[in-house]
Amino acid sequence: MAPTDHQALNPRNVSSQVFSLLSGLFQIWDNELAKVAKSWSIQCKFFHNPCTKKRYACIEGHDFLGENVYVGEIQSTPKQIISSWYNESEHYNFENTTCSKICGHYTQMVWANTLTVGCAVSNCPNLLGHSAALFVCNYAPPGNEKNYSPYIKGEPCSLCKRDDCRNNLCHGLPVPMRM
């Protein structure tokens, strides 16, 4: 993944105006998370990395990780992948925190308390029966906690600890919360 792709991989940093977050944090690119994503993507397995669900198994200092995995055409761009995950928002019901179809990629991507993200892509010669690209993004701390919303609707940055609101995202640690 080229360094210039980091911004493309994080719609919260690029398009925060798309949805209104009360507590949304600016996500920081994490090279260690990107290394975990790369080590998984080069294995060309279309399922989640088991280490993400084991305490401190992927990276020292991160108990668990969130993860999004996507199989696409070799020429797929990070923006296309992020758009695909973001488009799952139409299947998310904010009022009862449920999905009518797949929407976990979206909710992980916009999870308000996720601070860091790292992604990678590998070209796989025989993935699901054909040549494909495997995109993996890892997130810390992870999101998608059952019965919790990924964010609180409302005025952007109103829960930021300090006056650190830029582009509708907190740049610094917000007030700790459960949603």
PDB file of C-alpha atoms in Angstrom:
ATOM      1  CA  MET A   1       0.000   0.000   0.000  1.00  0.00           C
ATOM      2  CA  ALA A   2       1.548   3.263  -1.059  1.00  0.00           C
ATOM      3  CA  PRO A   3       1.813   6.001   1.584  1.00  0.00           C
ATOM      4  CA  THR A   4      -0.420   8.199  -0.543  1.00  0.00           C
ATOM      5  CA  ASP A   5      -3.189   5.619  -0.163  1.00  0.00           C
ATOM      6  CA  HIS A   6      -3.405   6.139   3.600  1.00  0.00           C
ATOM      7  CA  GLN A   7      -5.859   9.021   3.271  1.00  0.00           C
ATOM      8  CA  ALA A   8      -7.915   7.169   0.668  1.00  0.00           C
ATOM      9  CA  LEU A   9      -8.292   4.268   3.061  1.00  0.00           C
ATOM     10  CA  ASN A  10      -9.936   6.352   5.734  1.00  0.00           C
ATOM     11  CA  PRO A  11     -13.182   8.040   4.745  1.00  0.00           C
ATOM     12  CA  ARG A  12     -13.554   9.485   8.249  1.00  0.00           C
ATOM     13  CA  ASN A  13     -10.464  11.570   7.592  1.00  0.00           C
ATOM     14  CA  VAL A  14     -11.422  12.525   4.048  1.00  0.00           C
ATOM     15  CA  SER A  15     -15.218  12.725   4.052  1.00  0.00           C
ATOM     16  CA  SER A  16     -16.286  13.293   7.643  1.00  0.00           C
ATOM     17  CA  GLN A  17     -19.099  15.528   6.423  1.00  0.00           C
ATOM     18  CA  VAL A  18     -20.856  12.457   4.989  1.00  0.00           C
ATOM     19  CA  PHE A  19     -22.188  11.599   8.433  1.00  0.00           C
ATOM     20  CA  SER A  20     -22.483  13.601  11.606  1.00  0.00           C
ATOM     21  CA  LEU A  21     -20.500  12.291  14.557  1.00  0.00           C
ATOM     22  CA  LEU A  22     -20.743  13.535  18.085  1.00  0.00           C
ATOM     23  CA  SER A  23     -17.584  11.797  19.192  1.00  0.00           C
ATOM     24  CA  GLY A  24     -15.723  10.891  16.008  1.00  0.00           C
ATOM     25  CA  LEU A  25     -11.954  10.650  16.247  1.00  0.00           C
ATOM     26  CA  PHE A  26      -9.464  11.355  13.531  1.00  0.00           C
ATOM     27  CA  GLN A  27      -7.912   7.953  12.793  1.00  0.00           C
ATOM     28  CA  ILE A  28      -4.140   7.762  12.599  1.00  0.00           C
ATOM     29  CA  TRP A  29      -2.308   5.486  10.174  1.00  0.00           C
ATOM     30  CA  ASP A  30      -0.463   2.754  12.097  1.00  0.00           C
ATOM     31  CA  ASN A  31       2.419   0.992  10.353  1.00  0.00           C
ATOM     32  CA  GLU A  32       2.271  -1.933  12.802  1.00  0.00           C
ATOM     33  CA  LEU A  33      -1.391  -2.525  11.959  1.00  0.00           C
ATOM     34  CA  ALA A  34      -0.468  -2.284   8.269  1.00  0.00           C
ATOM     35  CA  LYS A  35       2.208  -4.961   8.807  1.00  0.00           C
ATOM     36  CA  VAL A  36      -0.372  -7.259  10.425  1.00  0.00           C
ATOM     37  CA  ALA A  37      -2.705  -6.605   7.479  1.00  0.00           C
ATOM     38  CA  LYS A  38       0.094  -7.357   4.998  1.00  0.00           C
ATOM     39  CA  SER A  39       1.168 -10.547   6.773  1.00  0.00           C
ATOM     40  CA  TRP A  40      -2.427 -11.760   6.530  1.00  0.00           C
ATOM     41  CA  SER A  41      -3.171 -10.576   2.985  1.00  0.00           C
ATOM     42  CA  ILE A  42      -0.105 -12.325   1.504  1.00  0.00           C
ATOM     43  CA  GLN A  43      -1.544 -15.631   2.701  1.00  0.00           C
ATOM     44  CA  CYS A  44      -4.435 -15.115   0.244  1.00  0.00           C
ATOM     45  CA  LYS A  45      -7.100 -16.480   2.592  1.00  0.00           C
ATOM     46  CA  PHE A  46     -10.530 -14.892   2.378  1.00  0.00           C
ATOM     47  CA  PHE A  47     -11.453 -14.977   6.044  1.00  0.00           C
ATOM     48  CA  HIS A  48     -10.491 -13.027   9.131  1.00  0.00           C
ATOM     49  CA  ASN A  49      -7.061 -13.353  10.691  1.00  0.00           C
ATOM     50  CA  PRO A  50      -7.541 -15.480  13.841  1.00  0.00           C
ATOM     51  CA  CYS A  51      -5.017 -13.412  15.810  1.00  0.00           C
ATOM     52  CA  THR A  52      -7.386 -10.412  15.803  1.00  0.00           C
ATOM     53  CA  LYS A  53      -9.671 -12.215  18.280  1.00  0.00           C
ATOM     54  CA  LYS A  54      -6.905 -13.375  20.638  1.00  0.00           C
ATOM     55  CA  ARG A  55      -5.699 -11.021  23.324  1.00  0.00           C
ATOM     56  CA  TYR A  56      -2.312  -9.451  22.416  1.00  0.00           C
ATOM     57  CA  ALA A  57      -1.752 -12.070  19.688  1.00  0.00           C
ATOM     58  CA  CYS A  58      -1.185  -9.708  16.725  1.00  0.00           C
ATOM     59  CA  ILE A  59       0.702  -6.750  18.187  1.00  0.00           C
ATOM     60  CA  GLU A  60       2.129  -6.057  21.601  1.00  0.00           C
ATOM     61  CA  GLY A  61       0.090  -3.334  23.266  1.00  0.00           C
ATOM     62  CA  HIS A  62      -3.153  -4.015  21.360  1.00  0.00           C
ATOM     63  CA  ASP A  63      -5.405  -6.505  23.082  1.00  0.00           C
ATOM     64  CA  PHE A  64      -7.770  -7.189  20.161  1.00  0.00           C
ATOM     65  CA  LEU A  65      -8.055  -5.770  16.638  1.00  0.00           C
ATOM     66  CA  GLY A  66     -10.917  -5.006  14.309  1.00  0.00           C
ATOM     67  CA  GLU A  67     -10.544  -6.173  10.720  1.00  0.00           C
ATOM     68  CA  ASN A  68     -12.156  -5.675   7.322  1.00  0.00           C
ATOM     69  CA  VAL A  69     -11.330  -8.064   4.468  1.00  0.00           C
ATOM     70  CA  TYR A  70     -12.286  -7.611   0.801  1.00  0.00           C
ATOM     71  CA  VAL A  71     -11.639  -9.589  -2.383  1.00  0.00           C
ATOM     72  CA  GLY A  72     -11.597  -7.491  -5.525  1.00  0.00           C
ATOM     73  CA  GLU A  73     -10.252  -7.229  -9.020  1.00  0.00           C
ATOM     74  CA  ILE A  74      -6.491  -6.737  -9.317  1.00  0.00           C
ATOM     75  CA  GLN A  75      -7.075  -3.192 -10.601  1.00  0.00           C
ATOM     76  CA  SER A  76      -9.413  -2.228  -7.701  1.00  0.00           C
ATOM     77  CA  THR A  77      -8.401   0.980  -5.956  1.00  0.00           C
ATOM     78  CA  PRO A  78      -8.467   1.698  -2.209  1.00  0.00           C
ATOM     79  CA  LYS A  79     -11.165   4.307  -2.845  1.00  0.00           C
ATOM     80  CA  GLN A  80     -13.392   1.685  -4.516  1.00  0.00           C
ATOM     81  CA  ILE A  81     -12.922  -0.705  -1.601  1.00  0.00           C
ATOM     82  CA  ILE A  82     -13.673   1.969   0.997  1.00  0.00           C
ATOM     83  CA  SER A  83     -16.739   3.032  -0.987  1.00  0.00           C
ATOM     84  CA  SER A  84     -17.955  -0.561  -1.042  1.00  0.00           C
ATOM     85  CA  TRP A  85     -17.597  -0.836   2.730  1.00  0.00           C
ATOM     86  CA  TYR A  86     -19.140   2.585   3.279  1.00  0.00           C
ATOM     87  CA  ASN A  87     -22.129   1.726   1.063  1.00  0.00           C
ATOM     88  CA  GLU A  88     -23.077  -0.921   3.631  1.00  0.00           C
ATOM     89  CA  SER A  89     -24.381   2.035   5.680  1.00  0.00           C
ATOM     90  CA  GLU A  90     -27.713   1.679   3.873  1.00  0.00           C
ATOM     91  CA  HIS A  91     -28.165  -1.674   5.645  1.00  0.00           C
ATOM     92  CA  TYR A  92     -27.450  -0.305   9.138  1.00  0.00           C
ATOM     93  CA  ASN A  93     -30.339   0.626  11.442  1.00  0.00           C
ATOM     94  CA  PHE A  94     -29.001   3.185  13.910  1.00  0.00           C
ATOM     95  CA  GLU A  95     -32.041   3.052  16.213  1.00  0.00           C
ATOM     96  CA  ASN A  96     -31.708  -0.644  17.081  1.00  0.00           C
ATOM     97  CA  THR A  97     -28.025  -1.178  16.100  1.00  0.00           C
ATOM     98  CA  THR A  98     -28.807  -3.950  13.624  1.00  0.00           C
ATOM     99  CA  CYS A  99     -27.998  -4.729  10.007  1.00  0.00           C
ATOM    100  CA  SER A 100     -30.589  -5.835   7.453  1.00  0.00           C
ATOM    101  CA  LYS A 101     -27.728  -7.218   5.345  1.00  0.00           C
ATOM    102  CA  ILE A 102     -23.955  -7.146   5.755  1.00  0.00           C
ATOM    103  CA  CYS A 103     -22.847  -3.867   7.336  1.00  0.00           C
ATOM    104  CA  GLY A 104     -20.043  -4.784   9.750  1.00  0.00           C
ATOM    105  CA  HIS A 105     -17.366  -3.358   7.449  1.00  0.00           C
ATOM    106  CA  TYR A 106     -19.132   0.005   7.572  1.00  0.00           C
ATOM    107  CA  THR A 107     -19.639   0.006  11.336  1.00  0.00           C
ATOM    108  CA  GLN A 108     -16.008  -0.952  11.996  1.00  0.00           C
ATOM    109  CA  MET A 109     -14.791   1.745   9.642  1.00  0.00           C
ATOM    110  CA  VAL A 110     -16.792   4.509  11.369  1.00  0.00           C
ATOM    111  CA  TRP A 111     -16.492   3.218  14.961  1.00  0.00           C
ATOM    112  CA  ALA A 112     -16.006   6.413  16.967  1.00  0.00           C
ATOM    113  CA  ASN A 113     -13.534   5.035  19.511  1.00  0.00           C
ATOM    114  CA  THR A 114     -11.216   3.446  16.953  1.00  0.00           C
ATOM    115  CA  LEU A 115      -7.979   5.454  17.010  1.00  0.00           C
ATOM    116  CA  THR A 116      -5.690   3.780  14.462  1.00  0.00           C
ATOM    117  CA  VAL A 117      -5.923   1.961  11.142  1.00  0.00           C
ATOM    118  CA  GLY A 118      -3.460   0.088   8.949  1.00  0.00           C
ATOM    119  CA  CYS A 119      -4.207  -1.578   5.619  1.00  0.00           C
ATOM    120  CA  ALA A 120      -2.523  -3.662   2.950  1.00  0.00           C
ATOM    121  CA  VAL A 121      -3.282  -5.362  -0.347  1.00  0.00           C
ATOM    122  CA  SER A 122      -1.828  -8.472  -1.957  1.00  0.00           C
ATOM    123  CA  ASN A 123      -2.356  -9.868  -5.427  1.00  0.00           C
ATOM    124  CA  CYS A 124      -3.378 -13.499  -5.160  1.00  0.00           C
ATOM    125  CA  PRO A 125      -3.009 -15.791  -8.199  1.00  0.00           C
ATOM    126  CA  ASN A 126      -5.746 -18.206  -7.097  1.00  0.00           C
ATOM    127  CA  LEU A 127      -8.203 -16.711  -4.650  1.00  0.00           C
ATOM    128  CA  LEU A 128     -11.738 -18.046  -4.883  1.00  0.00           C
ATOM    129  CA  GLY A 129     -10.815 -19.696  -8.177  1.00  0.00           C
ATOM    130  CA  HIS A 130      -9.278 -16.730  -9.987  1.00  0.00           C
ATOM    131  CA  SER A 131      -6.625 -14.035  -9.792  1.00  0.00           C
ATOM    132  CA  ALA A 132      -7.740 -11.363  -7.323  1.00  0.00           C
ATOM    133  CA  ALA A 133      -6.578  -8.711  -4.895  1.00  0.00           C
ATOM    134  CA  LEU A 134      -7.070  -9.258  -1.164  1.00  0.00           C
ATOM    135  CA  PHE A 135      -7.500  -6.011   0.800  1.00  0.00           C
ATOM    136  CA  VAL A 136      -7.175  -6.088   4.588  1.00  0.00           C
ATOM    137  CA  CYS A 137      -7.581  -3.242   7.077  1.00  0.00           C
ATOM    138  CA  ASN A 138      -6.932  -3.622  10.803  1.00  0.00           C
ATOM    139  CA  TYR A 139      -8.338  -1.233  13.414  1.00  0.00           C
ATOM    140  CA  ALA A 140      -7.449  -0.495  17.046  1.00  0.00           C
ATOM    141  CA  PRO A 141      -9.175  -0.455  19.334  1.00  0.00           C
ATOM    142  CA  PRO A 142     -11.704  -2.659  17.567  1.00  0.00           C
ATOM    143  CA  GLY A 143     -15.331  -1.709  17.060  1.00  0.00           C
ATOM    144  CA  ASN A 144     -18.467  -3.705  16.375  1.00  0.00           C
ATOM    145  CA  GLU A 145     -19.362  -4.327  20.005  1.00  0.00           C
ATOM    146  CA  LYS A 146     -22.783  -5.944  20.216  1.00  0.00           C
ATOM    147  CA  ASN A 147     -25.626  -3.667  21.320  1.00  0.00           C
ATOM    148  CA  TYR A 148     -23.535  -0.493  20.936  1.00  0.00           C
ATOM    149  CA  SER A 149     -23.792   2.106  18.200  1.00  0.00           C
ATOM    150  CA  PRO A 150     -20.654   2.917  16.216  1.00  0.00           C
ATOM    151  CA  TYR A 151     -21.126   6.620  16.965  1.00  0.00           C
ATOM    152  CA  ILE A 152     -23.589   9.042  18.509  1.00  0.00           C
ATOM    153  CA  LYS A 153     -25.565  11.186  16.100  1.00  0.00           C
ATOM    154  CA  GLY A 154     -25.351  14.867  16.777  1.00  0.00           C
ATOM    155  CA  GLU A 155     -23.145  17.905  16.578  1.00  0.00           C
ATOM    156  CA  PRO A 156     -19.627  16.927  15.437  1.00  0.00           C
ATOM    157  CA  CYS A 157     -16.900  17.126  18.087  1.00  0.00           C
ATOM    158  CA  SER A 158     -19.232  18.074  20.944  1.00  0.00           C
ATOM    159  CA  LEU A 159     -17.655  15.358  23.112  1.00  0.00           C
ATOM    160  CA  CYS A 160     -14.039  16.266  22.371  1.00  0.00           C
ATOM    161  CA  LYS A 161     -11.996  16.741  25.547  1.00  0.00           C
ATOM    162  CA  ARG A 162     -10.184  19.821  24.268  1.00  0.00           C
ATOM    163  CA  ASP A 163     -10.735  22.321  21.523  1.00  0.00           C
ATOM    164  CA  ASP A 164      -9.286  19.879  18.986  1.00  0.00           C
ATOM    165  CA  CYS A 165     -12.016  19.798  16.344  1.00  0.00           C
ATOM    166  CA  ARG A 166     -10.784  19.901  12.747  1.00  0.00           C
ATOM    167  CA  ASN A 167     -12.851  18.819   9.745  1.00  0.00           C
ATOM    168  CA  ASN A 168     -15.586  17.596  12.123  1.00  0.00           C
ATOM    169  CA  LEU A 169     -13.248  15.106  13.861  1.00  0.00           C
ATOM    170  CA  CYS A 170     -11.538  15.154  17.259  1.00  0.00           C
ATOM    171  CA  HIS A 171      -7.746  15.436  17.003  1.00  0.00           C
ATOM    172  CA  GLY A 172      -6.833  14.211  20.431  1.00  0.00           C
ATOM    173  CA  LEU A 173      -8.491  11.936  22.914  1.00  0.00           C
ATOM    174  CA  PRO A 174     -12.211  12.551  23.449  1.00  0.00           C
ATOM    175  CA  VAL A 175     -14.155  12.046  26.634  1.00  0.00           C
ATOM    176  CA  PRO A 176     -14.210   8.252  27.215  1.00  0.00           C
ATOM    177  CA  MET A 177     -17.651   6.810  26.560  1.00  0.00           C
ATOM    178  CA  ARG A 178     -19.707   3.765  25.781  1.00  0.00           C
ATOM    179  CA  MET A 179     -22.287   4.166  23.054  1.00  0.00           C
TER     180      MET A 179
END
